[in-house]
Short mmCIF file of C-alpha atoms in Angstrom, two decimals:
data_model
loop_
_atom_site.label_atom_id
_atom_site.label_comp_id
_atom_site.label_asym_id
_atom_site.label_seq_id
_atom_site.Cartn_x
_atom_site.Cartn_y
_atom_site.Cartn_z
CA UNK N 258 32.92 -30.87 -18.31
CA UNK N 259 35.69 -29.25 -19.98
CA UNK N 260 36.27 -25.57 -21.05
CA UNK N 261 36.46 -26.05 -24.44
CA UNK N 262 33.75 -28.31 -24.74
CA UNK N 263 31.04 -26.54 -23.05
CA UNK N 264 32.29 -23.54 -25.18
CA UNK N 265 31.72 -25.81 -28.50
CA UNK N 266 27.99 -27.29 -27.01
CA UNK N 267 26.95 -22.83 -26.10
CA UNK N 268 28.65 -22.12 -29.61
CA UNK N 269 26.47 -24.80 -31.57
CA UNK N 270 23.57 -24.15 -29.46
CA UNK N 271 23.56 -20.35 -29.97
CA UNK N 272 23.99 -21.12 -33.58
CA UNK N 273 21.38 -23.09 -33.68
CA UNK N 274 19.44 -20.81 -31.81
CA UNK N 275 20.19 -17.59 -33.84
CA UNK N 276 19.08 -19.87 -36.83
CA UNK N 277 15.75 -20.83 -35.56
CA UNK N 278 14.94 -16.84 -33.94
CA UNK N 279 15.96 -14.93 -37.52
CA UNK N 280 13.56 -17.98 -39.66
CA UNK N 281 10.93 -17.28 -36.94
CA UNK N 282 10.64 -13.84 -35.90
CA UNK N 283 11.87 -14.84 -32.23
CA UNK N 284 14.85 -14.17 -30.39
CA UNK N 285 17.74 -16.57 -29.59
CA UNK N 286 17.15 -15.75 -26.01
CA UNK N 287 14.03 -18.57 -25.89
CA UNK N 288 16.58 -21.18 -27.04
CA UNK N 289 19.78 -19.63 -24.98
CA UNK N 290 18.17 -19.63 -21.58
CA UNK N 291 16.43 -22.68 -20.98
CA UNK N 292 19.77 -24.50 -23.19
CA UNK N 293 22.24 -22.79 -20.49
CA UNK N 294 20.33 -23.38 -17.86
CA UNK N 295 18.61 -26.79 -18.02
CA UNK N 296 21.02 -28.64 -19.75
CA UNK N 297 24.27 -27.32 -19.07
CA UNK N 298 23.20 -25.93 -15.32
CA UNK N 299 23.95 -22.36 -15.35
CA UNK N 300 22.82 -19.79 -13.19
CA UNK N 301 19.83 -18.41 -14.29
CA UNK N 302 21.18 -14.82 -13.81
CA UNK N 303 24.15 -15.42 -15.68
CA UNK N 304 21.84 -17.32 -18.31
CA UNK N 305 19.96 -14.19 -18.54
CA UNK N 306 23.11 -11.71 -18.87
CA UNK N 307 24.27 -13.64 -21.42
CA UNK N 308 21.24 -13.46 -23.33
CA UNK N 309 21.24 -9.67 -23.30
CA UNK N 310 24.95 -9.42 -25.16
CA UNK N 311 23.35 -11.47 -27.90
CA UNK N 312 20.55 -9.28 -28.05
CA UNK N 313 22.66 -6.62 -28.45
CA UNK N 314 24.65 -8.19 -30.80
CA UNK N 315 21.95 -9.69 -33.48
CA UNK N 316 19.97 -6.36 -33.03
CA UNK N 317 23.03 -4.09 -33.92
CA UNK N 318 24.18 -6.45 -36.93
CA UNK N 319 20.42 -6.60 -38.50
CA UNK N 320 19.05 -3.19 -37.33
CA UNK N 321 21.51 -1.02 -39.71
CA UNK N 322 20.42 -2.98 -43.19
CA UNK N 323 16.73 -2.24 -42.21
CA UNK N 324 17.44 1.42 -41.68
CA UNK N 325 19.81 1.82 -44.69
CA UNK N 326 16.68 -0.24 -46.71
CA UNK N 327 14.36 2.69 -45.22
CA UNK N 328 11.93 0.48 -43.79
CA UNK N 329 12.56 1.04 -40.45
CA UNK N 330 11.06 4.37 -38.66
CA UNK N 331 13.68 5.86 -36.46
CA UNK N 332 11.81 8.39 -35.04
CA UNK N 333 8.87 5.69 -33.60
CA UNK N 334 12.07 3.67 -32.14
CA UNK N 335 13.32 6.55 -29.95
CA UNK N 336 10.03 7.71 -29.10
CA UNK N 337 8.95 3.98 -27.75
CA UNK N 338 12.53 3.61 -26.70
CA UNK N 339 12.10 6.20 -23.66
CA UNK N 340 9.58 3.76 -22.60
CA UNK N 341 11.68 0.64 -22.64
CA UNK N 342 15.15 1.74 -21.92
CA UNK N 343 13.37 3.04 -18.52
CA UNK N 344 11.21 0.06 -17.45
CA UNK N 345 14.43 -2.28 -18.66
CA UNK N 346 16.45 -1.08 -16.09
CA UNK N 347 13.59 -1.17 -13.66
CA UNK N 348 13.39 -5.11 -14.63
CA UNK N 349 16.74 -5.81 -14.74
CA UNK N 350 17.04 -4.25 -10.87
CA UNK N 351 14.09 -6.60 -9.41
CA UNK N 352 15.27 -9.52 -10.78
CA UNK N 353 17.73 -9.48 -7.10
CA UNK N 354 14.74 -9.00 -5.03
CA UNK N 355 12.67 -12.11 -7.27
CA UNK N 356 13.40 -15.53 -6.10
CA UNK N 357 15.10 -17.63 -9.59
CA UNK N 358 12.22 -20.00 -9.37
CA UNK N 359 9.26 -16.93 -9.90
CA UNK N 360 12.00 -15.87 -13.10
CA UNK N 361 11.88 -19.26 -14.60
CA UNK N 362 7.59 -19.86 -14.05
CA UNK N 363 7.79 -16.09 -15.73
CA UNK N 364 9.56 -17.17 -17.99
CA UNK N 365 7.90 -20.02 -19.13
CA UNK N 366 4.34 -18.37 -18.97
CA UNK N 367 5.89 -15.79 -21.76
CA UNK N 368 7.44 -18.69 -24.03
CA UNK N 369 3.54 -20.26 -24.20
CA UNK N 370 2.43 -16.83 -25.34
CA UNK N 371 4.99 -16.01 -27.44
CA UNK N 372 4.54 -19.60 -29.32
CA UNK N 373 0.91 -18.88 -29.36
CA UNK N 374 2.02 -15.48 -31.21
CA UNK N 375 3.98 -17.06 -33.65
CA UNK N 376 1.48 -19.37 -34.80
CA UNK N 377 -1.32 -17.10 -34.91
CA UNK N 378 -2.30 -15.51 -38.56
CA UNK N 379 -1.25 -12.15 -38.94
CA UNK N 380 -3.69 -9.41 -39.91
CA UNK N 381 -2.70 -6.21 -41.28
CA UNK N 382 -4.63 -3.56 -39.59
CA UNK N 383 -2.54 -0.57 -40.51
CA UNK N 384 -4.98 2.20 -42.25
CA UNK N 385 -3.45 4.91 -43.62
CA UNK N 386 -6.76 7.32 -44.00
CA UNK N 387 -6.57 8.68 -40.41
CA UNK N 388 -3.86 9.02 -37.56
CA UNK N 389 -3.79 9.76 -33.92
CA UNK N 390 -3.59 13.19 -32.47
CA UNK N 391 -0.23 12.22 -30.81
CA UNK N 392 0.78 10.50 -33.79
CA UNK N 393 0.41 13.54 -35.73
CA UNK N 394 2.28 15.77 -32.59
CA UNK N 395 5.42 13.71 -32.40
CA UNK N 396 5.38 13.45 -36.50
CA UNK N 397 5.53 9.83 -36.13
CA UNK N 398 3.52 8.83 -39.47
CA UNK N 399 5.85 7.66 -42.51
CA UNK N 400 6.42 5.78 -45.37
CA UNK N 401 8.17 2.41 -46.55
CA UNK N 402 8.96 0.65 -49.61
CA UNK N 403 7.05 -1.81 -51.62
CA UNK N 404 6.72 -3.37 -54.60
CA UNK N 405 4.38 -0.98 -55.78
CA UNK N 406 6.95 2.11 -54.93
CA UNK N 407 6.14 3.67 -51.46
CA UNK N 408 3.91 3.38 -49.05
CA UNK N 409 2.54 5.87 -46.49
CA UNK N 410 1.19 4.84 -42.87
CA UNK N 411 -0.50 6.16 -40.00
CA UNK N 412 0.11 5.51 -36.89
CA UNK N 413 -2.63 5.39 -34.20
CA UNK N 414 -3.09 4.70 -30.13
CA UNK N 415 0.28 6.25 -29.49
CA UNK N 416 -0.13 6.23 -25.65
CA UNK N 417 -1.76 2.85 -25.65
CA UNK N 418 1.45 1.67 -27.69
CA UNK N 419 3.68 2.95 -25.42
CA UNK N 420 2.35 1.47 -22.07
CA UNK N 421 2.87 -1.93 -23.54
CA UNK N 422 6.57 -0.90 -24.39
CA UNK N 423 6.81 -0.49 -20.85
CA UNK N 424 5.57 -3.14 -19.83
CA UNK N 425 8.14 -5.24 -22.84
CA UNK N 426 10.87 -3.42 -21.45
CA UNK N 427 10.17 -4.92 -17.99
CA UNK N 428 10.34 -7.95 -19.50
CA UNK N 429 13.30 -7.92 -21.38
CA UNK N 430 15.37 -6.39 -18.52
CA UNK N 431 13.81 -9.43 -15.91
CA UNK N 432 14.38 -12.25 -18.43
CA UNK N 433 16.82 -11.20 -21.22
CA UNK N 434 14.85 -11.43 -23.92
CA UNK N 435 13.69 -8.93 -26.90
CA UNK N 436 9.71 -9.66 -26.03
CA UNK N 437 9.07 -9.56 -29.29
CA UNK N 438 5.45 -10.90 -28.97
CA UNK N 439 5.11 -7.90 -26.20
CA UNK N 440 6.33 -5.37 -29.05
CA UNK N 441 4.43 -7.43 -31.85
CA UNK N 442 0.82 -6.27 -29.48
CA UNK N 443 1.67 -2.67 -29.33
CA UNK N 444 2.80 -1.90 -33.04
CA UNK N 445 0.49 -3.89 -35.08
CA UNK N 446 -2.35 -4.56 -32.47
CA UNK N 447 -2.34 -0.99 -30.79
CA UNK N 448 -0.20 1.36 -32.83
CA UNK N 449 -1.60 -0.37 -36.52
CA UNK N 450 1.62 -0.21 -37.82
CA UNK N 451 2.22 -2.12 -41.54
CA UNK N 452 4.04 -5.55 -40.35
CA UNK N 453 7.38 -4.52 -42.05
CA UNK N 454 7.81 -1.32 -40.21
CA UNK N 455 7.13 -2.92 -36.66
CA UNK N 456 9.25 -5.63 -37.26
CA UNK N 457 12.25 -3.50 -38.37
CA UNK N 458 11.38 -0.95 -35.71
CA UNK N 459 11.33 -3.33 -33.34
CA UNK N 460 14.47 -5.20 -34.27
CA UNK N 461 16.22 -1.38 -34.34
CA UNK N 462 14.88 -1.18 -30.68
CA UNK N 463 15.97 -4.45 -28.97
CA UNK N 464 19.78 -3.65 -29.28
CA UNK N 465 19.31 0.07 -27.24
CA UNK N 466 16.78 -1.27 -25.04
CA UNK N 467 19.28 -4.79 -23.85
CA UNK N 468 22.04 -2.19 -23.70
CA UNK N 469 20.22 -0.31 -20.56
CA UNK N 470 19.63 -3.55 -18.56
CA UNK N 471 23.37 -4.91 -19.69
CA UNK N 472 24.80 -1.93 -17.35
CA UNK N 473 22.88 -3.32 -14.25
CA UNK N 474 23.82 -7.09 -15.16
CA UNK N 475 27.26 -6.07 -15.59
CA UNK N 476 27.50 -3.98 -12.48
CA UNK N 477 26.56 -7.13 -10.68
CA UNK N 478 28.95 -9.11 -12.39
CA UNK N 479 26.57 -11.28 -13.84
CA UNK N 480 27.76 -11.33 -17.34
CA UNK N 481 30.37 -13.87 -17.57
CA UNK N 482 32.64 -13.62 -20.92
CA UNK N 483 33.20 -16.92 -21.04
CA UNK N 484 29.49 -17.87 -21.67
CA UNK N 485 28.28 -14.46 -23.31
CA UNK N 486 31.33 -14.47 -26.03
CA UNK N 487 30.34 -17.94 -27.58
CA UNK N 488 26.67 -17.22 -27.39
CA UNK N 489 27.09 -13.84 -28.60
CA UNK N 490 29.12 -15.65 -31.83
CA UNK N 491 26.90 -18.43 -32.75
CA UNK N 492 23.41 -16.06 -32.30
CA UNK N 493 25.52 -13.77 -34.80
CA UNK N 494 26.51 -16.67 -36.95
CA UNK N 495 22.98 -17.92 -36.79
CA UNK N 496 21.05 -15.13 -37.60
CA UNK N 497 23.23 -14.31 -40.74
CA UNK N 498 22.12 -17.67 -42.41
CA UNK N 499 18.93 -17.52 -41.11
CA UNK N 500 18.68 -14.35 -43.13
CA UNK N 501 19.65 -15.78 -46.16
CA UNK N 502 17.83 -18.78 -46.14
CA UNK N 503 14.55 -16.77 -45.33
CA UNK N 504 14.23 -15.38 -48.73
CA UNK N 505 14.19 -18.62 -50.14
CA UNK N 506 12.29 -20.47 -47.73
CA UNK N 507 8.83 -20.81 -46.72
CA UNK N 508 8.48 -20.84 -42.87
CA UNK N 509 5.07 -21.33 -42.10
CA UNK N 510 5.46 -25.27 -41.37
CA UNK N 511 8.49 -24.21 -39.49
CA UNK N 512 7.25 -21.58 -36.94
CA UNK N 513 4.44 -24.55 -36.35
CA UNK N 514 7.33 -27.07 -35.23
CA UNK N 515 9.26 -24.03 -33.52
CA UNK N 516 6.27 -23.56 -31.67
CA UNK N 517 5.88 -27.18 -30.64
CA UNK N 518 9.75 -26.49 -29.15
CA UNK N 519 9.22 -23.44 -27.86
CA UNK N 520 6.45 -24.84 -25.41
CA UNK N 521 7.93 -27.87 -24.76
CA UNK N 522 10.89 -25.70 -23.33
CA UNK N 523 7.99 -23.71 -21.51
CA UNK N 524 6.73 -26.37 -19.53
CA UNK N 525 10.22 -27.56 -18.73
CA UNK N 526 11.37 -23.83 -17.45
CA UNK N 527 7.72 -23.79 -15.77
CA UNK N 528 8.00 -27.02 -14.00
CA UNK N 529 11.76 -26.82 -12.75
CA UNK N 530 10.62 -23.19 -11.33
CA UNK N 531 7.42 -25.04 -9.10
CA UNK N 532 10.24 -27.47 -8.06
CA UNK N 533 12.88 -25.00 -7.55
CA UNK N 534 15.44 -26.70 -9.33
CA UNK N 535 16.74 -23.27 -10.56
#
């Protein structure tokens, strides 16, 4: 295969993928990995490290309208941050001493559950009559708009929360992806965070949190420009019209046939891992 065309098959691919991850709530990275390395045959640690630049990438470009919008609460995102800038690194320094076939089952186990995520009906279990003492320590209760002008939140389970940060930053830094079904358990689950304000928050907290592991993967010289650049473009490129298309477009039928993808790709990454065809 030629230069230029696997760069056109990543760049369509990533496109593709940043599409499907902005209408969904996902990633790219669940599309990116098992695309780079199961059809096209790339290293899985070079898959991975490609991933993380277009984490960093979709994160930085979508993170600063949340912020500006006031949505997003800043001072949660460093706070949590500490947590998974720390166990990011951690992940992305084990993945030498893990065998690529362990990555991929890993892998694959956390595409199921983050399919079963997406699927599963949302409930809103933020309360805003009481707040955790640690909550109230670290001043991490705030507001947001609505329709309805704004809206204050508490914030509860603070330590709870971040435990499972650390354990999404692990995550992320092993396999290259946001974990946003990880982050998804300990804001709205644990922390009761309104949906809008974990999403955001979490979006603002994937960019810092890839950075950290990026150093490691590019100290190793596992980030390859020629396949992080055109993945980095079309996830950019993707997400942008996803964006747009979102506020006209119902994705509830969607997620339901992204899920169907998203564990098809599952088994694949599970079953070439037991065979060790990675």
């Amino acid at each position: 295969m030629s230069v230029l065309l696997f760069t056109i098959i990543v760049l369509l691919g990533a496109f593709l993928a940043g599409l499907l991850g902005s209408l969904t709530g996902l990633g790219g990275g669940v599309i990116i990995i098992p695309l780079l390395t199961l059809v096209l045959g790339v290293d899985l640690h070079y898959a991975i490290g490609a991933s993380i630049i277009s984490v960093i990438a979709t994160s930085s470009g979508s993170a600063a309208a949340y912020v500006k919008e006031g949505i997003t609460n800043i001072r949660i995102g460093m706070f949590l941050e500490v947590a998974t800038t720390i166990s990011a690194i951690i992940g992305a320094i084990i993945t030498v001493f893990i065998d690529p076939s362990y990555i991929a089952i890993t892998f694959g186990l956390i595409l199921l559950f983050s399919a079963v995520m997406m699927v599963r009906k949302k409930i809103d279990r933020s309360d805003n009559d009481t707040s955790g003492k640690l909550a109230v320590f670290f001043k991490l209760n705030g507001t947001y708009p609505t329709a309805n002008g704004v809206q204050k939140y508490a914030v509860h389970h603070v330590l709870g929360g971040f435990v499972m940060m650390f354990l999404a930053g692990i995550i992320s830094g092993l396999l290259g992806i946001g974990s946003g079904a990880l982050k998804v358990i300990a804001m709205d689950n644990i922390m009761r965070m309104p949906f809008k304000v974990s999403t955001t928050t979490s979006n603002f907290m994937m960019g810092v949190t890839a950075a950290a592991s990026a150093i490691v993967y590019l100290h190793r010289g596992q980030i390859d420009p020629g396949i992080a650049m055109p993945v980095s473009l079309g996830v950019m490129l993707g997400a942008t019209v996803g964006s747009k298309i979102l506020v006209r477009t119902k994705t509830d039928k969607l997620k339901v046939i992204f899920a169907v993808v998203v564990t098809f790709l599952a088994f694949q990454m599970i079953y070439n891992g037991l065979t060790g065809r990675l």
